[in-house]
Short mmCIF file of C-alpha atoms and ligand atoms in Angstrom, two decimals:
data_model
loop_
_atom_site.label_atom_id
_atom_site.label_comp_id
_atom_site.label_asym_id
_atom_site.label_seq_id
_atom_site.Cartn_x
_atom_site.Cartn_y
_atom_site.Cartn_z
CA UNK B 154 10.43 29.89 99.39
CA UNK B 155 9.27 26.86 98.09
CA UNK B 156 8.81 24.88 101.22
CA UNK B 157 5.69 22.73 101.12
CA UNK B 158 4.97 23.22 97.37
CA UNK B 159 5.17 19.97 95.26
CA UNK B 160 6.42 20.77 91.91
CA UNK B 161 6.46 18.44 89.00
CA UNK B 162 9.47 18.27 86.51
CA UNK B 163 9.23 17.44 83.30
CA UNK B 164 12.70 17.05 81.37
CA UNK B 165 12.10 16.12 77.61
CA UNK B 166 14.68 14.86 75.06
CA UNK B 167 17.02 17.77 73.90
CA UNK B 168 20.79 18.03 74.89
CA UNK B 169 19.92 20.45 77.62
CA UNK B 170 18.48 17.44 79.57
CA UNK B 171 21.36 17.58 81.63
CA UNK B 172 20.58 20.59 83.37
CA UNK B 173 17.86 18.89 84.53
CA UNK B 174 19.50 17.94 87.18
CA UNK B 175 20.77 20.95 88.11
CA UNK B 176 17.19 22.61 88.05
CA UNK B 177 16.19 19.69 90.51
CA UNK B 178 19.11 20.39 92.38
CA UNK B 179 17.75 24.12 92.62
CA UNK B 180 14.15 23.51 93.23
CA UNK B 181 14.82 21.15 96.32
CA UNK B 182 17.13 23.60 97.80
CA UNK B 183 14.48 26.37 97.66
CA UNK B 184 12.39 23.59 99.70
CA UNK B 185 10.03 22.05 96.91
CA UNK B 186 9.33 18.59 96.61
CA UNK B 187 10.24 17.66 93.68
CA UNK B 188 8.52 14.69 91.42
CA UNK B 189 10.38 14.12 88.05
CA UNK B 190 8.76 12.91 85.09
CA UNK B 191 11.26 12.08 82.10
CA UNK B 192 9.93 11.32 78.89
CA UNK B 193 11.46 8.22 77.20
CA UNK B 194 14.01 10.03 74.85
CA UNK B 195 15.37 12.52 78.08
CA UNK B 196 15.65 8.87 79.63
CA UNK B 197 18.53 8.89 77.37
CA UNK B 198 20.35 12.11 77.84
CA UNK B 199 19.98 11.39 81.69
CA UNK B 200 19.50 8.63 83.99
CA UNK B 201 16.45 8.39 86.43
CA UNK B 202 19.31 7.51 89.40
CA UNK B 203 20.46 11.00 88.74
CA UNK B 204 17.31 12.83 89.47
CA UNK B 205 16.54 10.39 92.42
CA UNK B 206 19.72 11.10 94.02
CA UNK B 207 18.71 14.90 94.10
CA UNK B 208 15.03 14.47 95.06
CA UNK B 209 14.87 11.33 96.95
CA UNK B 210 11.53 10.24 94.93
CA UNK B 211 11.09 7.90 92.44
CA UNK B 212 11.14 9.16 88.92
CA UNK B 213 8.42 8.61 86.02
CA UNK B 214 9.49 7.50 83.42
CA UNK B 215 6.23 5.99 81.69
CA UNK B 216 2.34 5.24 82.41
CA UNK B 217 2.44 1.77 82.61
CA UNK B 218 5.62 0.95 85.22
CA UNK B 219 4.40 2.81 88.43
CA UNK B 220 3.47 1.87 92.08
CA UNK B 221 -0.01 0.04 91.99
CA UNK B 222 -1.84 3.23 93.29
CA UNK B 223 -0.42 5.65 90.64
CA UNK B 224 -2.49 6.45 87.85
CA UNK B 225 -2.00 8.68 84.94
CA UNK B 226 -3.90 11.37 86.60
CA UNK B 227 -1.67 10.97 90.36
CA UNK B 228 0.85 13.81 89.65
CA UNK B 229 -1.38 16.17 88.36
CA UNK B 230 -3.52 15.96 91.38
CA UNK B 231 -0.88 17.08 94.12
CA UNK B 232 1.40 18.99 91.60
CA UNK B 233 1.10 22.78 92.66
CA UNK B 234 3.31 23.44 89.86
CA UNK B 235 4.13 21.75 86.45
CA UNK B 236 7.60 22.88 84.99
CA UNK B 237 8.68 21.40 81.63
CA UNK B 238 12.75 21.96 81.33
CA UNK B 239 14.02 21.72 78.58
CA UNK B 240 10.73 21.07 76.75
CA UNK B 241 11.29 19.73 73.02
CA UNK B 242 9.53 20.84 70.03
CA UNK B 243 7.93 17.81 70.41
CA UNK B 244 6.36 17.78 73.42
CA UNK B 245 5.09 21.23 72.53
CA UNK B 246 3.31 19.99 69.41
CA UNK B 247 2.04 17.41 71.83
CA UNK B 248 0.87 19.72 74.95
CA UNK B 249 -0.49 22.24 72.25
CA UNK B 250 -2.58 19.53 70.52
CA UNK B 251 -3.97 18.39 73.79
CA UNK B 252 -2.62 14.85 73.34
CA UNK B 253 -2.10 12.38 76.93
CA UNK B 254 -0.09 9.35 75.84
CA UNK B 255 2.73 9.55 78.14
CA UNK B 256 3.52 10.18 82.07
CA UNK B 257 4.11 14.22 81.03
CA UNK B 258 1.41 14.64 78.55
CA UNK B 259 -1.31 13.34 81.17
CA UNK B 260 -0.12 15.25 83.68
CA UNK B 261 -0.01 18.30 81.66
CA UNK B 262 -3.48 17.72 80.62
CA UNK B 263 -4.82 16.70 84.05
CA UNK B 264 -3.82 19.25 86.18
CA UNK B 265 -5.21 22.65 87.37
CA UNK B 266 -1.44 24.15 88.24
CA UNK B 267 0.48 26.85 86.30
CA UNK B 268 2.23 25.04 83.91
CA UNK B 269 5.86 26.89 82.93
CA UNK B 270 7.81 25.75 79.45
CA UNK B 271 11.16 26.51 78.88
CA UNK B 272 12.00 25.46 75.25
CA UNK B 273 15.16 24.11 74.56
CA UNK B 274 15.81 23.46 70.66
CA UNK B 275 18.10 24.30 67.25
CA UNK B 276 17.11 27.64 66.42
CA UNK B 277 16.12 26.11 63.01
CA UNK B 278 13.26 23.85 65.07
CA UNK B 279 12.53 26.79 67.40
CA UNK B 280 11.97 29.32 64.47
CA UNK B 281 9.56 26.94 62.32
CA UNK B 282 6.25 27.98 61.69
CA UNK B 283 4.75 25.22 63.44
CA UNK B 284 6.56 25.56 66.25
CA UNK B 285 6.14 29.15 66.75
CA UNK B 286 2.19 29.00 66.61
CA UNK B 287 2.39 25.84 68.93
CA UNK B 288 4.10 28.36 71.23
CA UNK B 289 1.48 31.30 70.72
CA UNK B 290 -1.33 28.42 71.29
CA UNK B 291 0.44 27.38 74.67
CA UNK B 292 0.25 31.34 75.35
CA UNK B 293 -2.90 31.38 74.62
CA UNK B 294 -4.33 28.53 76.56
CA UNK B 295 -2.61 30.55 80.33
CA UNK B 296 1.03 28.34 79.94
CA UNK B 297 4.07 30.56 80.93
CA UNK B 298 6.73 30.38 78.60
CA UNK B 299 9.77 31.14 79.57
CA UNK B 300 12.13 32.11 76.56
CA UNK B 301 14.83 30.42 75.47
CA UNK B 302 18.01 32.34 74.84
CA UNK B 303 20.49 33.43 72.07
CA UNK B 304 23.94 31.56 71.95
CA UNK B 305 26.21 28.92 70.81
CA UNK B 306 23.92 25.69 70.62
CA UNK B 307 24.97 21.81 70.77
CA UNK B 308 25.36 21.38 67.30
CA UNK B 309 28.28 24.12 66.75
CA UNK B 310 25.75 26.64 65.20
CA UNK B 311 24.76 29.86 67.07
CA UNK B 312 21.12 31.11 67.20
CA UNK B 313 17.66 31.06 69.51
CA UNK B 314 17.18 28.05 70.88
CA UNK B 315 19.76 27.44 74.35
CA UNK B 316 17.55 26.85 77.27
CA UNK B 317 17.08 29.90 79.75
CA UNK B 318 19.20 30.53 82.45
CA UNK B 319 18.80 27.96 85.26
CA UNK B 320 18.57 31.18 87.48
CA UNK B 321 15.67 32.48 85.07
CA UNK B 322 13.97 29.32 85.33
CA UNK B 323 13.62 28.91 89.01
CA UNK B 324 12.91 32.71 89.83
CA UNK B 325 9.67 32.10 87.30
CA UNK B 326 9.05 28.83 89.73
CA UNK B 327 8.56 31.41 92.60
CA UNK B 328 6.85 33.80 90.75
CA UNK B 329 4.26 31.27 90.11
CA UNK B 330 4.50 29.64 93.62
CA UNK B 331 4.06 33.86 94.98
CA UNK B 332 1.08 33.79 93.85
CA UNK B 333 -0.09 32.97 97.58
CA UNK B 334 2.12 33.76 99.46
CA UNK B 335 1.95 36.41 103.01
CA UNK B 336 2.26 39.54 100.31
CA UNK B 337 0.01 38.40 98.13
CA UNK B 338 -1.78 42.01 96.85
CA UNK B 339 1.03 44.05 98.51
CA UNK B 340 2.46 47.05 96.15
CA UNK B 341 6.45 47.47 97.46
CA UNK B 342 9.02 50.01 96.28
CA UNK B 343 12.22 49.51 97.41
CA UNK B 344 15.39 51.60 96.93
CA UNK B 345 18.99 50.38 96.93
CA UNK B 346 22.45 51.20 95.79
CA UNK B 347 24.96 54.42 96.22
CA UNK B 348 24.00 57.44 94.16
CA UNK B 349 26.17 58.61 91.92
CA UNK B 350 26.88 62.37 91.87
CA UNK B 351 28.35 63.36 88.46
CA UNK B 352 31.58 65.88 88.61
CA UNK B 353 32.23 65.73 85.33
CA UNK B 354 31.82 63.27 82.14
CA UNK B 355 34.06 60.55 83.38
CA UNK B 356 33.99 61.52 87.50
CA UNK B 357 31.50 61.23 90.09
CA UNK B 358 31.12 61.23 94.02
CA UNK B 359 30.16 57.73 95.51
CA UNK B 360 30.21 55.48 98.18
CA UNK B 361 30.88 52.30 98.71
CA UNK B 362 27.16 50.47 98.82
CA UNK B 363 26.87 47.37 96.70
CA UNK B 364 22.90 47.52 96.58
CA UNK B 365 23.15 43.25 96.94
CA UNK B 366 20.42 43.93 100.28
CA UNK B 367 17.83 46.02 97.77
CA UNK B 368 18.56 43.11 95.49
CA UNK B 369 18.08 40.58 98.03
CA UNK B 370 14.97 42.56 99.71
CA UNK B 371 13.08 42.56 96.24
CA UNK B 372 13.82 38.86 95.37
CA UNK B 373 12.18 38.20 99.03
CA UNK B 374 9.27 40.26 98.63
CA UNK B 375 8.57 38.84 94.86
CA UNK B 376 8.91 35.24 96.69
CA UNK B 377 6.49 35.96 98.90
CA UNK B 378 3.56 37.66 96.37
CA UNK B 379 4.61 41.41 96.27
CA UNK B 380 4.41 43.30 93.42
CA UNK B 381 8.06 44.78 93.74
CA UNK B 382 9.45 47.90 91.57
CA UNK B 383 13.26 47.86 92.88
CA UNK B 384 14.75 51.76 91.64
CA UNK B 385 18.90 50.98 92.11
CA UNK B 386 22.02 52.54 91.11
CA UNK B 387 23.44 48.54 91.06
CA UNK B 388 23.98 46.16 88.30
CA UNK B 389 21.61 43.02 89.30
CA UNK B 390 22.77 40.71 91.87
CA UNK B 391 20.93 37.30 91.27
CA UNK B 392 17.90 36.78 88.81
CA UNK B 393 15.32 39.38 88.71
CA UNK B 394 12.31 37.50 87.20
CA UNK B 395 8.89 39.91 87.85
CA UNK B 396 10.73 42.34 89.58
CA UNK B 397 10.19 45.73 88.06
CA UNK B 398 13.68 47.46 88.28
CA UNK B 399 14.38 50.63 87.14
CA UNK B 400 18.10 51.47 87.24
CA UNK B 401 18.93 55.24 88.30
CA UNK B 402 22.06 57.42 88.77
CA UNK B 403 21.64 60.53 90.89
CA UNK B 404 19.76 61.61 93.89
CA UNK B 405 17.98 63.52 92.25
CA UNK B 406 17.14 60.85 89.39
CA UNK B 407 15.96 58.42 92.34
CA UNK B 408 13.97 61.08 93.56
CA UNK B 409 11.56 61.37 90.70
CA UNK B 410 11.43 57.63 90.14
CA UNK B 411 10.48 57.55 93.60
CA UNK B 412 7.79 59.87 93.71
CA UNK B 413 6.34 58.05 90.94
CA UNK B 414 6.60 55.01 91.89
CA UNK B 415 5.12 54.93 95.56
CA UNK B 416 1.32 56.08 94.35
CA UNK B 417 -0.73 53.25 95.70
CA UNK B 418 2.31 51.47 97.90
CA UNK B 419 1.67 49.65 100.72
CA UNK B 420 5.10 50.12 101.67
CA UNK B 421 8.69 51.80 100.74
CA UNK B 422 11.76 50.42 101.89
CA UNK B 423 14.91 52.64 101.32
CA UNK B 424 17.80 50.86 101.33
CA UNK B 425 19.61 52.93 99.03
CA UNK B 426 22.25 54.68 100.41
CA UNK B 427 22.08 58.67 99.10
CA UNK B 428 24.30 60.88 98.17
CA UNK B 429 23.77 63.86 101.17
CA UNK B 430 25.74 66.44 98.54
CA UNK B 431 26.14 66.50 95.24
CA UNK B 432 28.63 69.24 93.37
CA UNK B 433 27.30 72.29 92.99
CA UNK B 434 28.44 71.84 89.12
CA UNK B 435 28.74 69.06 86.94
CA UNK B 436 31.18 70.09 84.44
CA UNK B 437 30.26 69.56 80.41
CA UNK B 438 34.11 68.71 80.01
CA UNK B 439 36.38 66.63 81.69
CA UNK B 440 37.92 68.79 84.39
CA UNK B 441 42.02 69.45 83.33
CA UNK B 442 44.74 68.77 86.17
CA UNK B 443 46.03 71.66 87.36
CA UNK B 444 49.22 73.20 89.42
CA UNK B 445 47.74 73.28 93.14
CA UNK B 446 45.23 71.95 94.63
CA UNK B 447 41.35 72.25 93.60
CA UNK B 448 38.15 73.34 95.88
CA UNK B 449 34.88 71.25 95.26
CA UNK B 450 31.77 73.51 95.83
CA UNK B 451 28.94 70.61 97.46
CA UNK B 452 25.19 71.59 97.41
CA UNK B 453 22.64 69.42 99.67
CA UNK B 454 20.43 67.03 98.21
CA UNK B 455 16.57 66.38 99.14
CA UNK B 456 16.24 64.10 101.76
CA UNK B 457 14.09 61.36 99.66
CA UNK B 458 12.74 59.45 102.38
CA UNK B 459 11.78 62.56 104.99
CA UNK B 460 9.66 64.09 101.80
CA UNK B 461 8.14 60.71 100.66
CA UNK B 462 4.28 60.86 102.28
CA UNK B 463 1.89 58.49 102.05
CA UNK B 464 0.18 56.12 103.68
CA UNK B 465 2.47 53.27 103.42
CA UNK B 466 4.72 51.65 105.83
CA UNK B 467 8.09 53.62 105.71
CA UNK B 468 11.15 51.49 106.62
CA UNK B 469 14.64 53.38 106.37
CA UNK B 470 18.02 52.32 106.77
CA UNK B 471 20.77 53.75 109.42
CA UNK B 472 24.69 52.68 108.21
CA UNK B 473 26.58 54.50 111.23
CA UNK B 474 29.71 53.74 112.46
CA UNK B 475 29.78 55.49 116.00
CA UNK B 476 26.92 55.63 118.38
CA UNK B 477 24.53 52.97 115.97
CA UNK B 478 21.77 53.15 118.78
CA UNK B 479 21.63 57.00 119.12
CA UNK B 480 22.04 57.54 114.90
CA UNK B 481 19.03 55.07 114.57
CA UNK B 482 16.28 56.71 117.27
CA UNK B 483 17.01 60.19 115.51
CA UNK B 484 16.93 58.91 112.18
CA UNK B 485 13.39 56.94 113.39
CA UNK B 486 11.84 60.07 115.01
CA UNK B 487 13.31 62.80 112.07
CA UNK B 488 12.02 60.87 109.07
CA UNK B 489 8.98 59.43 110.80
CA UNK B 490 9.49 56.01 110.21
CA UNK B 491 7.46 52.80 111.25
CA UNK B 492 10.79 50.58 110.66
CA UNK B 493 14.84 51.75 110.95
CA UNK B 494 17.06 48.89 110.11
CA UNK B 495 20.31 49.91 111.65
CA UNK B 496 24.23 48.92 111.55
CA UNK B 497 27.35 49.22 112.28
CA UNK B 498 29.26 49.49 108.94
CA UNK B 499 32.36 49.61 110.29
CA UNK B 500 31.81 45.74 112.02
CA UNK B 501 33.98 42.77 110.34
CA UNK B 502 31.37 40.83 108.19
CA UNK B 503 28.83 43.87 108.05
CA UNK B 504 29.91 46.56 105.85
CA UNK B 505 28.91 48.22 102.63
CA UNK B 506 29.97 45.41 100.42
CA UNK B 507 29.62 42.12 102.45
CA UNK B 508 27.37 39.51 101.76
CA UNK B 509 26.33 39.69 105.53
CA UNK B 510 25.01 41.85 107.87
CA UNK B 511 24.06 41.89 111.34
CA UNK B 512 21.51 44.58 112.33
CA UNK B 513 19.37 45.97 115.03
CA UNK B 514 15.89 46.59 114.24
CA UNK B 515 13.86 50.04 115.71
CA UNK B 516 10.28 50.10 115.69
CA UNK B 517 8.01 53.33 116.12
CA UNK B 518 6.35 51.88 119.10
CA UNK B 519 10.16 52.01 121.10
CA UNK B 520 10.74 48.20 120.24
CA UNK B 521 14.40 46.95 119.04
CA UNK B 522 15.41 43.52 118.32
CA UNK B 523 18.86 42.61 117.64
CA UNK B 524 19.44 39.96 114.90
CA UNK B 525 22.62 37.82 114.39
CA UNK B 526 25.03 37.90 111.68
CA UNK B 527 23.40 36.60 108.70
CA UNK B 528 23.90 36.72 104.68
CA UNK B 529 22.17 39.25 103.37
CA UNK B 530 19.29 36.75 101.28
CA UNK B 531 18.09 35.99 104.75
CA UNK B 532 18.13 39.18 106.52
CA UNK B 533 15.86 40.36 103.27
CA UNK B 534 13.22 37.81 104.54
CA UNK B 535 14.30 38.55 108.66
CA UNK B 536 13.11 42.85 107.33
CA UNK B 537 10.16 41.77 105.46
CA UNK B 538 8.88 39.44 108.45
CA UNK B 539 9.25 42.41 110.66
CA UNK B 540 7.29 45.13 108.39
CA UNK B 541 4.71 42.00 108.59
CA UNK B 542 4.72 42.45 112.13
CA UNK B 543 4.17 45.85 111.57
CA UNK B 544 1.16 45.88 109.40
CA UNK B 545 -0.28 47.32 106.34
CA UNK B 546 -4.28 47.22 106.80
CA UNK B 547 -3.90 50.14 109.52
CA UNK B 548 -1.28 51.76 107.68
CA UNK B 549 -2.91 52.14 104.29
CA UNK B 550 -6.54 52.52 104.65
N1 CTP Q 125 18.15 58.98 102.81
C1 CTP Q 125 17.37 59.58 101.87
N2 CTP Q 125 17.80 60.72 101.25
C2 CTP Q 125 18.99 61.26 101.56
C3 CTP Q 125 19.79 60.65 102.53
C4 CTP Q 125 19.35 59.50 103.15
O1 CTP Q 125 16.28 59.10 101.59
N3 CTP Q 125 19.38 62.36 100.92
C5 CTP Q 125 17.64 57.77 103.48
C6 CTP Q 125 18.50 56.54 103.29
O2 CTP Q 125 18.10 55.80 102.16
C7 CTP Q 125 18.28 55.77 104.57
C8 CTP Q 125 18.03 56.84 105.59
O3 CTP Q 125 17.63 58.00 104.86
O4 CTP Q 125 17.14 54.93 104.50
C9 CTP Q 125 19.22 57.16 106.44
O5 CTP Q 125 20.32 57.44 105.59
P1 CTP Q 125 21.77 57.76 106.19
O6 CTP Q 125 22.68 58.06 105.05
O7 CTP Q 125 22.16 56.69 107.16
O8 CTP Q 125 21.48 59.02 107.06
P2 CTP Q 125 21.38 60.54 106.75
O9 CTP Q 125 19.95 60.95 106.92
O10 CTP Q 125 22.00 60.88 105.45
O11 CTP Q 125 22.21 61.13 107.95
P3 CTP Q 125 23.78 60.98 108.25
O12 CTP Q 125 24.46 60.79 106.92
O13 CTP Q 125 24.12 62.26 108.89
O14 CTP Q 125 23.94 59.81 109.18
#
């Protein structure tokens, strides 16, 4: 996701300097290279060998002790992203004033790349006057701040002021790294989750889908430049930075979100998996036990993906658990799909609520490719490199 992208950290001196390291940690396993600058008080919290150990560079940790060819100006250059975490009031002030008298504040001041700030204070710092119009001006002047968040700070006190959620952090990294990436421009809507089909107040019929490859699929797709609007029945799985999700119950509830949501789409991907029947009544009051058994009148639901037209690419997803080939070709021809992303659910590793899958791809023109057994965050990419293949200048034109 990050692969070939040179970001520069800057950790400043507040308690959370710590989790520098783990931010580092993050960044290089999404692929970045990873240059960290520490200002002289973070040099405290944390030691440069730290940070090297994770990144394999040499950290900066002032103007005037670098390599002979490094100049103030040398990280700013190459940097194709600037993230300060935790950044102190101080630096703030500093960035916000336009000042350069230290390894970050040159950078910062030198360099044409986004430039992200996650503040990281006492709430009683973060909530000052001066700080908070420091903050607008960063706003202001195109930096991307990325809030900090209510809780139970260093000091024993409890307020605004704990850095965001590592998590938080990196997805805005990607969603500023996106920016050019292979879906750069593309509009996707992507379903995922079980419906839930209300009986009565506390009851409802469901199945067993998780909604982690909807999750996964959006996350990918956001990586990779989309503008993503994920419509699930699941609580999130991972961090959801500039992903618009809109959380939904019912067939019939994902329907409408649906229909509004695909105007100007490039492509839909329904991965949700929906209820076929719903009761015929949902009950006001909880239904009393009674003597005998009970009948359960079912009425169909619309079949979202068959009645979603448009001209976008239309990838749906086939759980079988018999014949997986023969489910797939009908489901391709019957919905008139470019993309069916088929499986066997009943396969060790590959059901509802895995964290893998292994699938077999069918494409419109007859194609099928077969893909191993993979977690589900890198079958998202494997789906999205195939609707690639498929196209979307011919598809929506
Ligand atoms: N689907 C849908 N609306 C429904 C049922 C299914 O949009 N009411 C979509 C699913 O999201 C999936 C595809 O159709 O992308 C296939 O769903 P699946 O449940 O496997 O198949 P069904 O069409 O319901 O057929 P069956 O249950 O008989 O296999």
């Amino acid at each position: 996701m990050l692969a070939g992208k040179e970001v520069v950290l800057g950790i400043t001196g507040s308690i959370a300097a710590y989790k520098g390291a783990e931010i580092a940690s993050r960044l290089v396993q999404a692929g970045a290279s990873v240059n960290v600058v520490l200002t002289e008080s973070a040099a405290r919290f944390i030691t440069p060998l730290t940070l090297e150990s994770i990144t394999s560079r040499k950290v900066f940790t002032g103007l005037w002790n670098n390599a002979p060819a490094t100049t103030h100006i040398t990280l700013a250059e190459k940097a194709d992203i600037v993230l300060i975490a935790p950044a102190t009031a101080n630096i703030i002030a500093r960035i916000a004033g336009g000042f350069a008298d230290d390894m970050l504040s040159c950078t910062v001041l030198a360099t044409r790349a986004p430039i992200l700030v996650a503040p990281a204070m006492h709430t009683d710092m973060y909530e000052n006057p001066a700080t908070q119009k420091n903050i607008e001006r960063l706003r202001e002047l195109g930096f991307i701040i990325i809030e900090p968040e209510e809780g139970r700070l260093a000091s024993g006190g409890y307020g605004r002021g704990r850095l965001a959620d590592i998590d938080i952090i990196t997805g805005n990294v990607k969603l500023a790294a996106a920016k050019d990436g292979d879906l750069a421009g593309k509009k996707l809507v992507i379903t995922s989750g079980g419906t839930r089909e209300p009986l009565d107040p506390v009851r409802y019929l469901g199945n067993r889908s998780s909604g982690k490859t909807g999750y996964f699929l959006a996350q990918a797709a956001r990586d990779r430049g989309a503008s993503v609007r994920l419509i699930t029945t699941s609580e999130p799985v991972g961090e959801t930075t500039g992903i618009d999700v809109e959380r939904v119950e019912t067939a019939r509830d994902m329907l409408s979100a649906l229909n509004r949501a695909t105007e100007n789409a490039d492509c839909l991907i329904m991965a949700a998996a929906v209820a076929d029947y719903r009761p015929a009544e949902a009950f006001t009051t909880k239904i009393k036990k009674s003597a005998g058994g009970m009948d359960l009148q079912l009425v169909s639901n619309t079949d979202i993906l068959s009645q979603a037209r448009g001209s976008f690419v239309r990838v749906g997803f086939a759980a079988e658990t018999g014949d997986v080939d023969k489910g797939a070709r009908e489901k391709l021809s019957s919905k008139d799909l470019d993309l069916v992303v088929a499986n066997d659910v009943s396969q060790p590793g590959a059901g509802f609520d895995a964290d893998s899958n292994r699938v077999r791809l069918f494409f419109r023109n007859g194609k099928v490719e077969d893909l191993e057994l993979m977690p589900k965050s890198a079958l998202a990419h494997r789906i999205i490199d195939a609707i690639q293949a498929i196209g979307f200048s011919d598809k929506n034109c």
